[in-house]
mmCIF file of C-alpha atoms in Angstrom:
data_model
loop_
_atom_site.group_PDB
_atom_site.id
_atom_site.type_symbol
_atom_site.label_atom_id
_atom_site.label_comp_id
_atom_site.label_asym_id
_atom_site.label_seq_id
_atom_site.Cartn_x
_atom_site.Cartn_y
_atom_site.Cartn_z
ATOM 1 C CA MET D 68 125.181 94.556 105.266
ATOM 2 C CA ASP D 69 122.751 93.017 108.102
ATOM 3 C CA VAL D 70 121.273 96.228 108.795
ATOM 4 C CA LEU D 71 120.541 97.016 104.985
ATOM 5 C CA ILE D 72 119.031 93.438 104.852
ATOM 6 C CA HIS D 73 116.934 93.888 107.826
ATOM 7 C CA LEU D 74 115.675 97.416 106.433
ATOM 8 C CA PHE D 75 114.570 95.687 103.394
ATOM 9 C CA VAL D 76 112.820 92.891 105.376
ATOM 10 C CA GLY D 77 111.083 95.587 107.301
ATOM 11 C CA LEU D 78 109.894 97.501 103.927
ATOM 12 C CA HIS D 79 108.906 93.911 102.681
ATOM 13 C CA ILE D 80 106.657 93.453 105.599
ATOM 14 C CA ILE D 81 105.006 96.898 105.138
ATOM 15 C CA GLY D 82 104.315 95.882 101.724
ATOM 16 C CA ILE D 83 102.479 92.581 102.739
ATOM 17 C CA ALA D 84 100.673 94.655 105.420
ATOM 18 C CA SER D 85 99.353 97.227 102.764
ATOM 19 C CA LEU D 86 98.149 94.333 100.509
ATOM 20 C CA LEU D 87 96.784 92.245 102.974
ATOM 21 C CA GLY D 88 95.290 94.895 105.076
ATOM 22 C CA GLY D 89 93.403 96.276 101.829
ATOM 23 C CA PHE D 90 91.936 92.944 101.427
ATOM 24 C CA LEU D 91 91.015 92.397 104.984
ATOM 25 C CA THR D 92 89.451 95.808 105.518
ATOM 26 C CA GLN D 93 87.167 95.191 102.467
ATOM 27 C CA MET D 94 85.970 91.607 103.255
ATOM 28 C CA LYS D 95 82.578 92.842 104.019
ATOM 29 C CA GLN D 96 82.200 94.635 100.899
ATOM 30 C CA MET D 97 83.489 91.494 99.196
ATOM 31 C CA GLY D 98 80.423 89.591 100.554
ATOM 32 C CA GLN D 99 78.306 92.326 99.097
ATOM 33 C CA GLY D 100 80.042 92.483 95.701
ATOM 34 C CA THR D 101 81.298 96.105 95.927
ATOM 35 C CA ALA D 102 84.834 95.587 96.767
ATOM 36 C CA ARG D 103 87.744 97.031 94.830
ATOM 37 C CA PHE D 104 91.486 97.283 94.678
ATOM 38 C CA GLY D 105 92.693 100.446 96.280
ATOM 39 C CA PRO D 106 95.915 102.216 95.554
ATOM 40 C CA ALA D 107 97.447 100.583 98.782
ATOM 41 C CA MET D 108 97.029 97.121 97.272
ATOM 42 C CA LEU D 109 98.844 97.920 94.145
ATOM 43 C CA HIS D 110 101.445 99.897 95.723
ATOM 44 C CA GLY D 111 101.871 97.156 98.430
ATOM 45 C CA ALA D 112 102.406 94.496 95.895
ATOM 46 C CA LEU D 113 104.838 96.564 94.010
ATOM 47 C CA ILE D 114 106.733 97.283 97.305
ATOM 48 C CA MET D 115 106.866 93.355 97.883
ATOM 49 C CA LEU D 116 108.204 92.887 94.320
ATOM 50 C CA VAL D 117 110.849 95.565 94.499
ATOM 51 C CA THR D 118 111.899 94.798 98.221
ATOM 52 C CA GLY D 119 112.054 90.812 97.474
ATOM 53 C CA VAL D 120 114.393 91.338 94.517
ATOM 54 C CA ALA D 121 116.664 93.488 96.438
ATOM 55 C CA LEU D 122 116.548 91.016 99.563
ATOM 56 C CA VAL D 123 117.598 88.060 97.131
ATOM 57 C CA GLY D 124 120.368 90.133 95.735
ATOM 58 C CA LEU D 125 121.712 91.425 98.989
ATOM 59 C CA ASN D 126 121.626 87.930 100.624
ATOM 60 C CA GLN D 127 123.616 86.454 97.521
ATOM 61 C CA ALA D 128 125.968 89.288 97.869
ATOM 62 C CA ASP D 129 126.422 88.529 101.634
ATOM 63 C CA ASP D 130 126.969 85.002 100.762
ATOM 64 C CA ASN D 131 123.749 83.717 102.459
ATOM 65 C CA ALA D 132 122.029 80.721 101.201
ATOM 66 C CA VAL D 133 119.027 81.482 99.021
ATOM 67 C CA ASN D 134 116.544 78.844 98.155
ATOM 68 C CA ASN D 135 115.846 79.734 94.464
ATOM 69 C CA VAL D 136 112.912 77.144 94.212
ATOM 70 C CA LYS D 137 111.130 78.924 97.052
ATOM 71 C CA ILE D 138 111.836 82.489 95.661
ATOM 72 C CA GLY D 139 110.607 81.574 92.062
ATOM 73 C CA ILE D 140 107.288 80.278 93.499
ATOM 74 C CA LYS D 141 106.836 83.364 95.755
ATOM 75 C CA MET D 142 107.771 85.502 92.680
ATOM 76 C CA ALA D 143 105.468 83.634 90.432
ATOM 77 C CA VAL D 144 102.554 84.185 93.122
ATOM 78 C CA LEU D 145 103.272 87.767 93.332
ATOM 79 C CA ILE D 146 103.318 88.415 89.801
ATOM 80 C CA VAL D 147 99.689 86.702 89.618
ATOM 81 C CA ILE D 148 98.692 88.968 92.414
ATOM 82 C CA LEU D 149 100.238 91.992 90.862
ATOM 83 C CA ALA D 150 98.651 91.539 87.350
ATOM 84 C CA LEU D 151 95.243 90.806 88.925
ATOM 85 C CA VAL D 152 95.420 93.931 90.986
ATOM 86 C CA TYR D 153 96.926 96.039 88.284
ATOM 87 C CA VAL D 154 94.461 95.154 85.467
ATOM 88 C CA LYS D 155 91.523 95.565 87.965
ATOM 89 C CA ARG D 156 92.568 98.434 89.806
ATOM 90 C CA ASP D 157 90.214 101.031 87.885
ATOM 91 C CA GLU D 158 87.068 98.851 88.081
ATOM 92 C CA GLU D 159 84.308 99.942 90.594
ATOM 93 C CA ARG D 160 83.235 96.433 91.486
ATOM 94 C CA ILE D 161 85.716 93.483 91.511
ATOM 95 C CA ASP D 162 84.344 89.925 91.030
ATOM 96 C CA LYS D 163 84.232 87.959 94.435
ATOM 97 C CA GLY D 164 86.315 85.273 93.004
ATOM 98 C CA VAL D 165 89.082 87.671 91.786
ATOM 99 C CA PHE D 166 89.173 89.601 95.019
ATOM 100 C CA GLY D 167 89.226 86.492 97.144
ATOM 101 C CA ALA D 168 91.834 85.124 94.887
ATOM 102 C CA VAL D 169 94.205 87.926 95.714
ATOM 103 C CA GLY D 170 93.493 87.550 99.423
ATOM 104 C CA LEU D 171 94.206 83.838 99.264
ATOM 105 C CA LEU D 172 97.273 84.104 97.075
ATOM 106 C CA THR D 173 98.577 86.847 99.478
ATOM 107 C CA THR D 174 98.143 84.786 102.505
ATOM 108 C CA ALA D 175 99.821 81.815 100.802
ATOM 109 C CA ASN D 176 102.954 83.782 99.984
ATOM 110 C CA VAL D 177 103.147 84.502 103.721
ATOM 111 C CA PHE D 178 102.912 81.063 104.671
ATOM 112 C CA ILE D 179 105.381 79.979 102.001
ATOM 113 C CA ALA D 180 107.730 82.393 103.305
ATOM 114 C CA VAL D 181 107.391 81.442 106.641
ATOM 115 C CA LEU D 182 107.062 77.743 106.670
ATOM 116 C CA TRP D 183 109.110 76.693 103.925
ATOM 117 C CA THR D 184 112.641 76.406 105.312
#
């Protein structure tokens, strides 16, 4: 079971990298008002959602303690991110505030995961 949990953690990190990497590579375009949500950002958010749910299930099945409040907050933040990226994915230009919010929420989600013990 540990190998499977570690596999999903790795996939979860790949999803975070895809979403946050898509944001970071377009920070200059965000300043110019020409940033857009690429497919990698949408797929990264979806990977994070699927692997996160799988990790909760696997950890509960392995009798590991799961902080449901933390997971609920992380999922709520991720659903907001996913909604923003999904709704705005076909637009040529994304408002700076919306694009910045996705980056900020993604970063916040990472820090919630790491710092909340």
